[in-house]
Structures are given as C-alpha cells and as structure tokens.
Amino acid sequence: MSNALNKKRNFIERSILSALAFLKDATLSEEYANRKGFLQSLDPRLKTVSFLAFLVTAISLKSAVLIGSLYGFCFILAIFSRIPVRHFLIRTLLFIPLFSLFMVLPTLFSIVTPGEPVCSFHVLGLNGIITRPGLDGAVLFVVRIATSVSLVVLLSLTTRHSELLKVLRVLGVPQLFVLTVSMCFRYLYLFATMVENIFTAIKSRVGVVSHHRHGQNVVAWNLANTWNRTTQMSEEVYMAMLSRGYTGEPRLLKVFHATLKDWVWLCCAVIICAGLFYRGQIL
Amino acid sequence: MSDIIFELQDVHYSYPGKFPALCGVDMTIRSGEKIAVIGANGTGKSTLLQLLDGLIFPHHGQVRAFGELLRENSQVDENAAHRFRRRVGLVFQNADIQLFCPSVREDIAFGPLQLGVAEEEVRRRILEVAQVLDIRHLLERVPHQLSIGEKRRVAIASVLAIDPDVYLFDEPTAGLDPLTVRHIIDFIVNANQRGKTIITATHDLHIIGEIADMVYVFGQNKRIIMGEPPDSVLNDRSFLEINNLVHIHRHHHDGREHVHQHLP
Ligand SMILES: Nc1ncnc2c1ncn2[C@@H]1O[C@H](COP(=O)(O)OP(=O)(O)O)[C@@H](O)[C@H]1O
Ligand SMILES: [Mg+2]
C-alpha cells in the first residue's frame, strides 16, 4: 500500500520534473533557431506574416485533403530547416491531443451533429451514435489542429525567442506588452529552475520521503517562499529599469532587414494560400 | 561648491516592516573621487547606493545630488529625472535583476534609448562598449543564460553605454574568477582616470587599495564608523576583526603579493 503510494508519488514527481524540463526547453532552447537552415535565414517579420497566412488558410479551409497538403508542406520546410523530423513530430504530437480531444468529442455524437449513423453503441444505458458528418468533421478538425500546431511549432523552433518578441513589436503590439511578455518568459524560466532546485533540496534533506505530510509542508513552504522572492524581484527589476531612465514607455531598438529573398518567399506563401483557397472553392 | 556631487545629512532609511537599514549617515562626495563603502552583510551598503541613485528616499535627513535635494516628486518631472539618470549609473549587486531585456544587445541599448540618445549613436555605443568589456560575441545571447562573470560584464556595459559621470558599483567583484576581477578593477581605475566619480560597495578588502582613495566602513549599527584612506583602514586589524571583516582580512594574508601591496 505505502509502496504503491511511493511509486505513485515518484511518478508524479518525475512527470512534474519532465514537464518543467520541457517547458524550459520549449521556451528557451535555441538550438534549432541557431542552425543554418532555410527558415532560419528568413527575415523574422516576413516569416511570421507568411506563417500567419498559412495559419489562417489552415483554419478556414473546409477540405481535409487540402489542409493535409499544407501539413506535408510543413514537413518539407522542417527538413530544409535542418530540424529532425522525429523531434518535430514529438513536439507537435505533444500538443495536439490536448487541443483536439476536448473539442472533438462532443461533435462526434449525434446530439451535436445529426446525420446518417456509422455505428451505435450502448454505454451505461445511454445511446451513442457516431454519425458520418460527425466523423468527417472530427477528421477535418484533427488535421486542422495538427497543421496549425505544426506551423506554430515550426515558427517557434526556427526563430529566436527574442526575435519573435521583436516581431510582435513590429506588428504593432504595444512595447509595454512585449516587454511584459518577455519578462514573463524569464520568470517562468526562473520559477521552473527554482521548483527544480526545491525538489532536489527536499530530496537531499528528507532523503527518501517517508513522511508524506512533512514532504508536502516543505513543498508548500518553498512555493510560498518562491512566490515572495518572485514578487520582490519584480520590484527590484522595476528599480533597475528606473535607474536606466525608464519613465513609463519603454523605447527599444528597431531591427531587421528584409532582402529580396524574403519578399520572394512571402509572394510564394501568398500564392500557395490563394491556390489552396481557390481549390477549396471548387471542391 | 560646484564640485560636490553627493551630500548626505543624517540619513535614515527603514524598509517596510520597520527593518532599519541606515541610521544616521553623513557623507560628502566630490567630483572625481574614488570611494569604497565596506561593511559586513546587511550593514546597509546596497541601501546607500540605491539612495544615491534616487531609487529610494530617506525617511529622515536629506540627500543632495549636484546641489539639488533628491525627493520622491523630483523624479516626476521627466526632464529632471533624465538629467539625473544621464549623470549617475548604478551597477546592481544582482546582475539577474539588472538584465531584463530579451538579448544582451537590447539590454545595452535600453539605457541610452530611454534617455533619448539617437538610434545611430546607440548602435555605435553598443559596439564600442562591447569592445571595451570584451562581450562582442555575446550580443545576441539571452542575458540570463550567461555565466556570472559574463552577466557582470554585460551589466557594466549597460551602464557604460549611458556614459554617466558617476558610477555606483554594488559588490562588482563578488563571486568572480581572478581574471574577471582584474578586468573590472582595471575598468574602474580607468574610468576614474577619465574623470569619473566612482563609489563601490564591497567586502573584498584586497581590492580597496586600488579602487578607493577613501574608505567608509559601515558597522552593525548601520552608520559610518570609520572614514579613512585605504591604508589606514587595512592597518587597523583589531578594528577589522571586531567589525566582522576579519575573514576577508585572512584572505588578504594568504595572497602574499597583496599583503606587500597594502601593508607597509
Ligand atoms: N527589500 C528589503 N526588505 C526588508 N528589509 C531589507 C530589504 N533589503 C534589505 N533589507 C534590510 O536592510 C538592511 C541593509 O541591507 P543591505 O543594504 O542590502 O545591506 P548590504 O548591501 O550591506 O548587505 C539589512 O538588515 C536587510 O535585512
Ligand atoms: Mg548588498
């Protein structure tokens, strides 16, 4: 019994730690952004605009086949950007279930999407019927989510996080907001690191966590402490900003130089999207 | 007197919750001076530097900077605030706090841009400053992923880019390897030779001979208990021992070369 409890706790602890590691990796790893590949060589602004266009296309198209072709295109881009397909797949697959499962389930059933039944079943005295339009809708939805997530992952993998933030700024998002987001990233990172350290500290102090209650208290106390430290830190960061002349509206550097290649790429992106929309109209 | 930069009279400061941090500090600092503020942990060194930088204000007594009283509402006027910020720069104790931009380049640019320096000039300064502190290869990096020594140099660069008349350093050499310490001391000495006023808080006794003409010692009572040139402070061993600076004193003994340098 207690053994099982321990196992469970270890499992939870490991899951939390790996989730944290993933978070840090996802938000801060710039390994792929620093590789010399196709997408990495593009101007971040035009790259982001083109990906937004792809995203809008993926969301608006009503044909799973057409969206699927966009998904294939993502893979080609990933290969030319020197991102290992396996890594890329894992990244996208991690997010897809989260998005799709919750949203797709209700539409499967006849209550939401009436139509010709494909199969029916009884569970706990409830009648469930999976309908043809419901199934088609579900497939379309999954392909759409997979493609959208892939696009976002591809963009974030091939662009430095600082550059993405700059792009937000260039696209007209207020500078104060961008600075706040960038600080959130930092706190997130710091927070993740602290929680990791706390886990290690507890382990070294308590050894094998024998007293469930005790371990919990340590965690709770440390989290409160971490929170205090974080809020105090944000006050100090504000001081550091004041010290260098901040008076309410941050002014930051203008960056980026688009070349002919970037414009050609943007044209290609627009043509691809328009083509897909056109096909979508005919089908 | 126009060459007086800071003038403190009976300054008291307490943190919220009534934690006294400074209890009656008097001090006069003139243009071009090299000052060290030493003292054990928690004796109010950081608090003093933040007062001098106009980030916090005394609850009792007064701080004058460039002949004007530093008050909470004197910072409301943007022009006055900018004039002050262009003249005084603080390198924080914790570089993680000082560096908050997404890249090193932007962190260096932050100060001058806020203070209205033209973009072209800012770009020129970034390169110049990066050259001086040998951080050109770090410009595109994320600041909080750097090593302590790199962070410290970037933090100094971010203040150097403002080109202030007065530098305030809060424990600039803490936790650094000897070579980086050397670079930072050279930087400080060099800046002073160019006419800059330098105020350094530290408990690193073996650097004060180089970075200070005048040393103020802060005691556990949170006020100045001695103000002398570095040699006299270093010679008064019993005083240093009583005031919890003894550990550093021993370090000082171990490095034989340094002993010769400071103790006659
Ligand atoms: N944010 C804060 N809140 C409450 N007390 C503080 C804070 N910062 C410093 N203190 C207290 O003020 C005193 C002086 O601190 P500080 O100026 O940081 O000393 P030093 O830099 O010499 O180590 C200490 O007793 C410390 O506990
Ligand atoms: Mg301090």
Coordinates of C-alpha atoms and ligand atoms in Angstrom, one line a residue:
Chain A
M1 CA 0.0 0.0 0.0
S2 CA 2.6 2.5 1.1
N3 CA 4.9 1.1 -1.6
A4 CA 2.2 1.8 -4.2
L5 CA 1.8 5.3 -2.8
N6 CA 5.5 5.9 -3.1
K7 CA 5.6 4.7 -6.6
K8 CA 2.8 7.0 -7.5
R9 CA 4.5 9.9 -5.9
N10 CA 7.7 9.2 -7.7
F11 CA 5.7 9.1 -10.9
I12 CA 4.1 12.4 -10.2
E13 CA 7.5 13.9 -9.3
R14 CA 9.1 12.6 -12.4
S15 CA 6.2 13.9 -14.5
I16 CA 6.5 17.4 -13.0
L17 CA 10.2 17.5 -13.5
S18 CA 10.0 16.4 -17.1
A19 CA 7.2 18.8 -17.7
L20 CA 9.4 21.6 -16.3
A21 CA 12.4 20.5 -18.4
F22 CA 10.1 20.5 -21.4
L23 CA 8.9 24.0 -20.6
K24 CA 12.4 25.3 -20.2
D25 CA 13.4 23.5 -23.4
A26 CA 10.4 24.8 -25.3
T27 CA 10.7 28.3 -24.2
L28 CA 14.4 28.8 -24.2
S29 CA 16.2 26.2 -26.3
E30 CA 17.6 28.0 -29.3
E31 CA 19.5 25.1 -30.7
Y32 CA 17.4 24.8 -33.8
A33 CA 17.0 28.6 -34.2
N34 CA 20.8 28.8 -34.4
R35 CA 21.2 26.2 -37.2
K36 CA 21.8 27.4 -40.7
G37 CA 18.6 26.3 -42.5
F38 CA 16.1 27.8 -44.8
L39 CA 13.5 29.2 -42.4
Q40 CA 16.3 30.4 -40.1
S41 CA 17.7 32.5 -42.9
L42 CA 14.5 34.4 -43.5
D43 CA 13.6 37.8 -42.0
P44 CA 11.6 37.1 -38.9
R45 CA 8.9 39.7 -39.7
L46 CA 8.1 38.4 -43.2
K47 CA 8.4 34.8 -41.9
T48 CA 5.9 35.4 -39.2
V49 CA 3.5 37.1 -41.6
S50 CA 3.7 34.2 -44.1
F51 CA 3.1 31.7 -41.2
L52 CA 0.1 33.8 -40.1
A53 CA -1.2 33.5 -43.7
F54 CA -0.7 29.7 -43.6
L55 CA -2.4 29.5 -40.3
V56 CA -5.5 31.5 -41.5
T57 CA -5.6 29.2 -44.5
A58 CA -5.4 26.1 -42.4
I59 CA -8.2 27.3 -40.2
S60 CA -10.5 28.5 -42.9
L61 CA -10.2 25.6 -45.5
K62 CA -13.0 23.0 -45.3
S63 CA -11.2 20.1 -47.0
A64 CA -9.1 17.7 -45.0
V65 CA -7.1 16.8 -48.1
L66 CA -6.1 20.4 -48.8
I67 CA -5.2 21.1 -45.2
G68 CA -3.2 17.8 -45.3
S69 CA -1.2 19.1 -48.2
L70 CA -0.3 22.1 -46.1
Y71 CA 0.7 19.7 -43.4
G72 CA 3.0 17.9 -45.8
F73 CA 4.5 21.3 -46.9
C74 CA 5.4 21.9 -43.2
F75 CA 7.5 18.7 -43.2
I76 CA 9.3 19.8 -46.3
L77 CA 10.1 23.1 -44.7
A78 CA 11.2 21.4 -41.5
I79 CA 13.6 19.2 -43.5
F80 CA 15.1 22.2 -45.3
S81 CA 15.5 23.9 -42.0
R82 CA 17.5 21.0 -40.6
I83 CA 15.0 20.1 -37.9
P84 CA 15.0 16.3 -37.3
V85 CA 11.5 15.1 -38.3
R86 CA 11.3 12.9 -35.2
H87 CA 11.9 15.9 -32.9
F88 CA 9.4 17.9 -34.9
L89 CA 6.8 15.2 -34.7
I90 CA 7.2 14.7 -30.9
R91 CA 6.8 18.4 -30.3
T92 CA 3.6 18.7 -32.3
L93 CA 2.2 15.4 -31.1
L94 CA 2.6 16.6 -27.5
F95 CA 0.2 19.5 -28.1
I96 CA -2.3 18.0 -30.5
P97 CA -4.1 15.6 -28.1
L98 CA -4.6 18.5 -25.6
F99 CA -6.2 20.7 -28.2
S100 CA -8.2 18.2 -30.1
L101 CA -9.5 15.7 -27.7
F102 CA -11.6 18.0 -25.6
M103 CA -13.0 19.8 -28.6
V104 CA -13.7 16.9 -30.9
L105 CA -15.5 14.6 -28.6
P106 CA -18.9 16.3 -28.4
T107 CA -19.1 16.8 -32.2
L108 CA -18.7 13.1 -32.8
F109 CA -22.1 12.4 -31.3
S110 CA -25.5 12.8 -32.8
I111 CA -26.7 15.2 -30.2
V112 CA -24.4 17.8 -31.6
T113 CA -24.0 16.7 -35.3
P114 CA -27.1 14.9 -36.6
G115 CA -26.8 12.6 -39.6
E116 CA -26.5 9.1 -41.0
P117 CA -25.3 6.7 -38.2
V118 CA -21.9 4.9 -38.9
C119 CA -22.2 2.8 -35.7
S120 CA -24.1 2.9 -32.5
F121 CA -23.4 1.6 -29.0
H122 CA -24.8 1.4 -25.5
V123 CA -22.9 2.6 -22.5
L124 CA -24.5 2.6 -19.1
G125 CA -27.9 2.7 -20.7
L126 CA -27.0 5.7 -22.9
N127 CA -27.4 5.5 -26.6
G128 CA -24.5 6.9 -28.6
I129 CA -24.4 7.0 -32.3
I130 CA -21.3 8.1 -34.3
T131 CA -22.6 9.9 -37.5
R132 CA -20.9 10.2 -40.9
P133 CA -20.8 14.1 -40.8
G134 CA -19.6 13.8 -37.3
L135 CA -16.7 11.6 -38.2
D136 CA -15.8 13.7 -41.2
G137 CA -15.9 16.8 -39.1
A138 CA -13.7 15.1 -36.5
V139 CA -11.1 14.1 -39.1
L140 CA -11.1 17.6 -40.6
F141 CA -10.7 19.0 -37.1
V142 CA -7.8 16.8 -36.2
V143 CA -6.0 17.6 -39.4
R144 CA -6.6 21.2 -38.9
I145 CA -5.3 21.2 -35.4
A146 CA -2.2 19.1 -36.4
T147 CA -1.4 21.5 -39.2
S148 CA -1.9 24.7 -37.1
V149 CA 0.2 23.3 -34.2
S150 CA 2.9 22.2 -36.7
L151 CA 3.0 25.7 -38.2
V152 CA 3.3 27.4 -34.8
V153 CA 6.0 24.9 -33.6
L154 CA 7.9 25.3 -36.8
L155 CA 7.9 29.1 -36.5
S156 CA 9.0 29.0 -32.8
L157 CA 11.7 26.4 -33.4
T158 CA 13.3 28.3 -36.2
T159 CA 13.1 31.8 -34.7
R160 CA 14.9 33.0 -31.6
H161 CA 12.6 33.8 -28.8
S162 CA 14.0 37.4 -28.6
E163 CA 13.3 37.9 -32.3
L164 CA 9.7 36.6 -32.0
L165 CA 9.1 39.2 -29.4
K166 CA 10.6 41.9 -31.6
V167 CA 8.3 40.8 -34.4
L168 CA 5.3 41.3 -32.0
R169 CA 6.5 44.8 -31.6
V170 CA 6.9 45.5 -35.2
L171 CA 3.4 44.1 -35.9
G172 CA 2.1 46.9 -33.7
V173 CA 1.7 45.1 -30.3
P174 CA 2.4 47.8 -27.7
Q175 CA 6.0 47.8 -26.4
L176 CA 5.0 47.7 -22.8
F177 CA 3.1 44.4 -23.5
V178 CA 6.0 42.9 -25.3
L179 CA 8.4 43.8 -22.5
T180 CA 6.0 42.2 -20.1
V181 CA 5.7 39.0 -22.1
S182 CA 9.5 38.8 -22.3
M183 CA 9.7 39.2 -18.5
C184 CA 7.1 36.6 -18.0
F185 CA 9.2 34.2 -20.0
R186 CA 12.1 35.0 -17.7
Y187 CA 10.1 34.5 -14.5
L188 CA 8.7 31.3 -15.9
Y189 CA 12.2 30.1 -16.5
L190 CA 13.4 31.2 -13.1
F191 CA 10.3 29.7 -11.5
A192 CA 10.9 26.4 -13.2
T193 CA 14.5 26.4 -12.1
M194 CA 13.5 27.2 -8.5
V195 CA 11.0 24.4 -8.4
E196 CA 13.5 22.0 -9.7
N197 CA 16.0 23.1 -7.1
I198 CA 13.4 22.8 -4.4
F199 CA 12.7 19.2 -5.4
T200 CA 16.4 18.5 -5.2
A201 CA 16.8 20.3 -1.9
I202 CA 13.9 18.3 -0.4
K203 CA 15.3 15.1 -1.6
S204 CA 18.7 15.8 -0.1
R205 CA 17.2 17.0 3.2
V206 CA 14.5 14.5 3.7
G207 CA 16.1 11.6 1.9
V208 CA 13.5 9.0 1.0
V209 CA 10.3 10.9 1.5
S210 CA 9.0 8.9 4.4
H211 CA 6.5 11.3 5.9
H212 CA 4.0 12.3 3.3
R213 CA 2.8 15.2 5.3
H214 CA 6.2 16.6 6.0
G215 CA 7.2 16.5 2.4
Q216 CA 4.1 18.4 1.5
N217 CA 4.7 21.1 4.0
V218 CA 8.2 21.6 2.7
V219 CA 6.8 22.0 -0.8
A220 CA 4.1 24.4 0.3
W221 CA 6.5 26.5 2.3
N222 CA 9.0 26.6 -0.5
L223 CA 6.4 27.6 -3.1
A224 CA 5.3 30.4 -0.9
N225 CA 8.9 31.5 -0.5
T226 CA 9.5 31.3 -4.2
W227 CA 6.4 33.5 -4.8
N228 CA 7.7 36.1 -2.4
R229 CA 11.1 36.1 -4.0
T230 CA 9.5 36.5 -7.4
T231 CA 7.4 39.5 -6.4
Q232 CA 10.3 41.1 -4.6
M233 CA 12.3 40.5 -7.7
S234 CA 9.9 42.3 -9.9
E235 CA 10.0 45.3 -7.7
E236 CA 13.8 45.3 -7.9
V237 CA 13.7 44.9 -11.7
Y238 CA 11.4 47.9 -11.8
M239 CA 14.1 49.8 -9.9
A240 CA 16.7 48.6 -12.3
M241 CA 14.6 50.0 -15.2
L242 CA 14.1 53.3 -13.4
S243 CA 17.8 53.5 -12.8
R244 CA 18.5 53.5 -16.5
G245 CA 16.0 56.2 -17.3
Y246 CA 12.7 54.3 -17.8
T247 CA 9.7 56.7 -17.3
G248 CA 6.8 54.6 -18.3
E249 CA 7.1 53.9 -22.0
P250 CA 10.0 51.7 -23.0
R251 CA 11.9 52.6 -26.1
L252 CA 13.6 49.7 -27.8
L253 CA 15.9 49.2 -30.8
K254 CA 14.5 48.9 -34.3
V255 CA 15.8 45.8 -36.1
F256 CA 15.6 43.5 -39.1
H257 CA 16.5 44.0 -42.7
A258 CA 14.3 42.3 -45.3
T259 CA 16.1 41.2 -48.5
L260 CA 14.8 40.2 -52.0
K261 CA 14.8 36.5 -50.9
D262 CA 12.3 37.4 -48.0
W263 CA 9.9 39.1 -50.4
V264 CA 10.1 36.3 -52.9
W265 CA 9.3 33.9 -50.0
L266 CA 6.3 36.0 -48.9
C267 CA 5.0 36.0 -52.5
C268 CA 5.3 32.3 -52.7
A269 CA 3.4 31.9 -49.4
V270 CA 0.6 34.2 -50.6
I271 CA 0.4 32.3 -53.9
I272 CA 0.2 28.9 -52.1
C273 CA -2.5 30.2 -49.8
A274 CA -4.5 31.7 -52.6
G275 CA -4.1 28.5 -54.6
L276 CA -5.4 26.4 -51.7
F277 CA -8.4 28.7 -51.2
Y278 CA -9.2 28.5 -54.9
R279 CA -9.1 24.7 -54.9
G280 CA -11.2 24.8 -51.8
Q281 CA -13.9 26.8 -53.6
I282 CA -14.0 24.3 -56.5
L283 CA -14.1 21.1 -54.4
Chain B
M1 CA 30.6 74.4 -4.0
S2 CA 30.1 73.1 -7.5
D3 CA 32.4 70.1 -7.3
I4 CA 30.4 68.4 -4.5
I5 CA 28.3 65.6 -6.1
F6 CA 26.6 64.0 -3.1
E7 CA 25.9 65.4 0.3
L8 CA 24.2 63.3 2.9
Q9 CA 23.0 64.7 6.2
D10 CA 21.8 62.4 9.0
V11 CA 20.2 60.0 6.5
H12 CA 17.8 57.3 8.0
Y13 CA 16.1 54.6 6.0
S14 CA 13.9 51.7 7.0
Y15 CA 12.3 49.0 4.9
P16 CA 8.6 48.4 5.2
G17 CA 8.0 46.4 8.4
K18 CA 10.4 48.6 10.3
F19 CA 13.7 46.9 9.3
P20 CA 16.2 49.7 9.8
A21 CA 18.8 49.8 7.0
L22 CA 20.6 53.1 7.6
C23 CA 20.6 55.1 10.8
G24 CA 22.2 58.5 10.6
V25 CA 24.7 58.6 7.7
D26 CA 26.7 61.7 6.9
M27 CA 28.8 61.8 3.8
T28 CA 30.2 64.2 1.3
I29 CA 31.4 63.0 -2.1
R30 CA 33.3 65.2 -4.6
S31 CA 33.7 65.0 -8.3
G32 CA 36.4 62.7 -9.5
E33 CA 36.8 60.8 -6.2
K34 CA 37.2 57.1 -5.8
I35 CA 35.2 55.9 -2.8
A36 CA 34.8 52.4 -1.3
V37 CA 32.0 51.6 1.1
I38 CA 32.8 48.4 3.1
G39 CA 31.0 46.5 5.8
A40 CA 29.7 43.1 6.6
N41 CA 26.5 41.8 5.0
G42 CA 23.4 43.7 6.0
T43 CA 25.1 46.9 7.1
G44 CA 23.2 48.9 4.5
K45 CA 25.7 49.2 1.6
S46 CA 23.1 48.4 -1.1
T47 CA 20.6 50.6 0.5
L48 CA 23.0 53.5 0.4
L49 CA 23.7 53.1 -3.3
Q50 CA 20.0 53.0 -4.0
L51 CA 19.6 56.2 -2.1
L52 CA 22.4 57.8 -4.1
D53 CA 20.8 56.6 -7.3
G54 CA 17.5 58.2 -6.4
L55 CA 15.6 54.9 -6.3
I56 CA 14.6 55.2 -2.7
F57 CA 14.4 58.3 -0.5
P58 CA 15.4 58.9 3.2
H59 CA 12.7 58.9 5.8
H60 CA 14.7 61.3 7.9
G61 CA 17.6 63.6 6.9
Q62 CA 18.4 64.5 3.3
V63 CA 20.4 63.6 0.2
R64 CA 21.6 66.3 -2.1
A65 CA 22.9 65.4 -5.6
F66 CA 24.5 68.1 -7.7
G67 CA 23.2 70.7 -5.3
E68 CA 19.6 69.6 -5.6
L69 CA 17.6 67.8 -3.0
L70 CA 16.6 64.3 -4.0
R71 CA 13.0 63.8 -3.3
E72 CA 10.3 61.5 -4.4
N73 CA 8.5 64.1 -6.5
S74 CA 11.7 65.5 -8.1
Q75 CA 11.6 62.3 -10.2
V76 CA 8.1 63.1 -11.6
D77 CA 9.4 65.7 -14.0
E78 CA 10.7 63.6 -16.8
N79 CA 13.4 66.1 -17.9
A80 CA 14.9 66.4 -14.4
A81 CA 14.8 62.6 -14.0
H82 CA 16.6 62.1 -17.3
R83 CA 19.2 64.7 -16.5
F84 CA 19.9 62.9 -13.2
R85 CA 19.9 59.4 -14.9
R86 CA 22.4 60.6 -17.5
R87 CA 24.8 61.6 -14.8
V88 CA 24.5 58.7 -12.4
G89 CA 24.6 55.0 -13.2
L90 CA 24.2 52.0 -10.8
V91 CA 25.5 48.5 -11.4
F92 CA 23.3 46.4 -9.3
Q93 CA 24.5 43.7 -6.9
N94 CA 22.4 41.1 -8.7
A95 CA 23.1 41.1 -12.4
D96 CA 20.0 38.9 -12.9
I97 CA 17.9 41.9 -11.9
Q98 CA 19.7 44.4 -13.9
L99 CA 19.4 42.5 -17.1
F100 CA 15.8 42.2 -18.1
C101 CA 15.8 42.5 -21.9
P102 CA 15.5 39.6 -24.3
S103 CA 19.0 40.0 -25.6
V104 CA 22.3 41.4 -24.5
R105 CA 22.3 43.9 -27.3
E106 CA 18.9 45.3 -26.2
D107 CA 20.0 45.4 -22.6
I108 CA 22.9 47.6 -23.5
A109 CA 20.7 49.8 -25.7
F110 CA 18.0 50.1 -23.1
G111 CA 19.5 53.0 -21.0
P112 CA 20.6 55.3 -23.8
L113 CA 17.4 54.8 -25.7
Q114 CA 15.3 55.7 -22.7
L115 CA 17.4 58.8 -22.2
G116 CA 16.7 59.9 -25.8
V117 CA 20.0 59.1 -27.5
A118 CA 19.6 58.8 -31.2
E119 CA 19.4 55.2 -32.6
E120 CA 22.5 55.6 -34.8
E121 CA 24.5 56.8 -31.8
V122 CA 23.1 53.9 -29.7
R123 CA 24.3 51.4 -32.3
R124 CA 27.8 52.9 -32.2
R125 CA 27.9 52.8 -28.4
I126 CA 26.8 49.2 -28.3
L127 CA 29.8 48.2 -30.4
E128 CA 32.2 50.4 -28.5
V129 CA 31.0 49.3 -25.1
A130 CA 31.0 45.6 -26.2
Q131 CA 34.6 46.1 -27.4
V132 CA 35.7 47.7 -24.1
L133 CA 34.2 44.9 -22.0
D134 CA 35.0 42.1 -24.4
I135 CA 31.5 40.9 -24.9
R136 CA 31.0 41.3 -28.7
H137 CA 30.5 37.6 -29.0
L138 CA 27.6 37.7 -26.5
L139 CA 25.5 40.4 -28.1
E140 CA 22.8 38.1 -29.5
R141 CA 22.6 35.9 -26.4
V142 CA 19.9 35.8 -23.8
P143 CA 21.3 37.6 -20.7
H144 CA 20.1 35.2 -18.0
Q145 CA 21.7 32.2 -19.7
L146 CA 25.2 33.7 -19.3
S147 CA 27.8 32.9 -16.7
I148 CA 28.1 35.1 -13.6
G149 CA 31.2 36.8 -15.0
E150 CA 29.6 37.4 -18.4
K151 CA 26.5 38.8 -16.8
R152 CA 28.5 41.1 -14.6
R153 CA 30.4 42.5 -17.7
V154 CA 27.1 42.9 -19.6
A155 CA 25.6 44.7 -16.5
I156 CA 28.6 47.1 -16.5
A157 CA 28.3 47.6 -20.2
S158 CA 24.6 48.5 -19.9
V159 CA 25.6 51.4 -17.6
L160 CA 28.7 52.3 -19.5
A161 CA 26.5 52.8 -22.6
I162 CA 24.8 55.7 -20.7
D163 CA 28.3 57.2 -20.1
P164 CA 27.4 58.7 -16.7
D165 CA 29.7 61.0 -14.7
V166 CA 29.2 58.9 -11.5
Y167 CA 29.4 55.1 -11.3
L168 CA 27.9 53.3 -8.4
F169 CA 29.1 49.6 -8.2
D170 CA 27.4 47.2 -5.8
E171 CA 29.8 44.4 -5.0
P172 CA 31.2 44.3 -8.5
T173 CA 33.7 41.5 -7.9
A174 CA 31.7 39.1 -5.7
G175 CA 31.8 35.5 -6.9
L176 CA 34.1 36.2 -9.9
D177 CA 37.3 34.5 -11.0
P178 CA 40.6 36.4 -10.6
L179 CA 40.9 37.4 -14.2
T180 CA 37.4 38.9 -14.4
V181 CA 38.1 40.7 -11.1
R182 CA 41.2 42.1 -12.7
H183 CA 39.3 43.4 -15.7
I184 CA 36.7 45.0 -13.5
I185 CA 39.3 46.7 -11.3
D186 CA 41.1 48.0 -14.4
F187 CA 37.8 49.3 -15.7
I188 CA 37.1 51.1 -12.5
V189 CA 40.6 52.6 -12.3
N190 CA 40.5 53.6 -15.9
A191 CA 37.1 55.3 -15.6
N192 CA 38.3 57.3 -12.6
Q193 CA 41.4 58.4 -14.6
R194 CA 39.0 59.7 -17.2
G195 CA 37.5 61.9 -14.5
K196 CA 34.5 59.7 -13.5
T197 CA 33.4 59.6 -9.8
I198 CA 33.4 56.1 -8.5
I199 CA 31.6 54.7 -5.5
T200 CA 32.0 51.0 -4.8
A201 CA 30.3 48.9 -2.2
T202 CA 32.3 45.8 -1.4
H203 CA 33.6 43.5 1.3
D204 CA 36.6 42.5 -0.8
L205 CA 39.4 44.1 1.2
H206 CA 42.2 43.3 -1.1
I207 CA 40.7 45.4 -3.9
I208 CA 40.1 48.6 -2.0
G209 CA 43.7 49.8 -2.2
E210 CA 43.2 50.1 -6.0
I211 CA 39.6 51.2 -6.3
A212 CA 39.5 53.8 -3.5
D213 CA 41.2 56.9 -2.2
M214 CA 38.8 57.0 0.7
V215 CA 37.1 54.1 2.5
Y216 CA 33.9 54.4 4.6
V217 CA 33.3 51.4 6.9
F218 CA 29.7 50.6 7.8
G219 CA 29.1 48.9 11.2
Q220 CA 26.3 46.7 12.5
N221 CA 24.7 49.9 13.9
K222 CA 24.1 50.8 10.2
R223 CA 26.1 54.0 10.2
I224 CA 29.6 55.0 9.2
I225 CA 32.1 54.0 11.9
M226 CA 35.3 55.0 10.1
G227 CA 36.2 57.1 7.1
E228 CA 39.9 56.9 6.2
P229 CA 42.2 56.3 3.3
P230 CA 42.6 52.5 2.5
D231 CA 46.0 52.1 4.1
S232 CA 44.9 53.2 7.5
V233 CA 41.8 51.0 7.4
L234 CA 43.8 48.0 6.3
N235 CA 46.4 48.6 9.1
D236 CA 43.8 48.7 11.9
R237 CA 43.5 44.9 12.3
S238 CA 41.7 44.8 15.6
F239 CA 39.1 47.2 14.2
L240 CA 38.5 45.0 11.1
E241 CA 38.2 41.9 13.3
I242 CA 35.6 43.5 15.6
N243 CA 33.6 44.5 12.6
N244 CA 33.3 41.2 11.0
L245 CA 35.7 41.9 8.2
V246 CA 38.3 39.5 9.6
H247 CA 37.5 36.7 7.3
I248 CA 38.4 38.8 4.3
H249 CA 41.4 40.0 6.2
R250 CA 42.8 36.5 6.4
H251 CA 42.2 36.1 2.7
H252 CA 44.3 39.1 2.3
H253 CA 47.0 37.5 4.3
D254 CA 47.0 34.4 2.2
G255 CA 47.7 36.2 -1.1
R256 CA 51.3 37.3 -0.2
E257 CA 51.6 39.7 -3.1
H258 CA 48.6 41.6 -1.9
V259 CA 50.0 41.9 1.6
H260 CA 53.0 43.7 0.2
Q261 CA 50.9 45.9 -1.8
H262 CA 48.8 47.2 1.0
L263 CA 50.5 46.7 4.3
P264 CA 53.8 48.5 4.8
Ligands
LIG1 N1 13.7 44.5 0.5 C1 14.0 44.6 1.8 N2 13.0 44.4 2.7 C2 13.3 44.4 4.0 N3 14.5 44.6 4.6 C3 15.5 44.7 3.7 C4 15.3 44.7 2.3 N4 16.6 44.9 1.7 C5 17.4 45.0 2.7 N5 16.8 44.9 3.9 C6 17.5 45.0 5.2 O1 18.2 46.2 5.3 C7 19.5 46.0 5.9 C8 20.6 46.5 5.0 O2 20.6 45.7 3.8 P1 21.5 46.0 2.6 O3 21.5 47.4 2.2 O4 21.1 45.1 1.5 O5 22.9 45.6 3.2 P2 24.3 45.2 2.4 O6 24.1 45.5 1.0 O7 25.3 45.9 3.2 O8 24.4 43.7 2.6 C9 19.6 44.6 6.2 O9 19.3 44.4 7.6 C10 18.5 43.9 5.4 O10 17.9 42.8 6.2
MG2 MG 24.3 44.5 -0.7

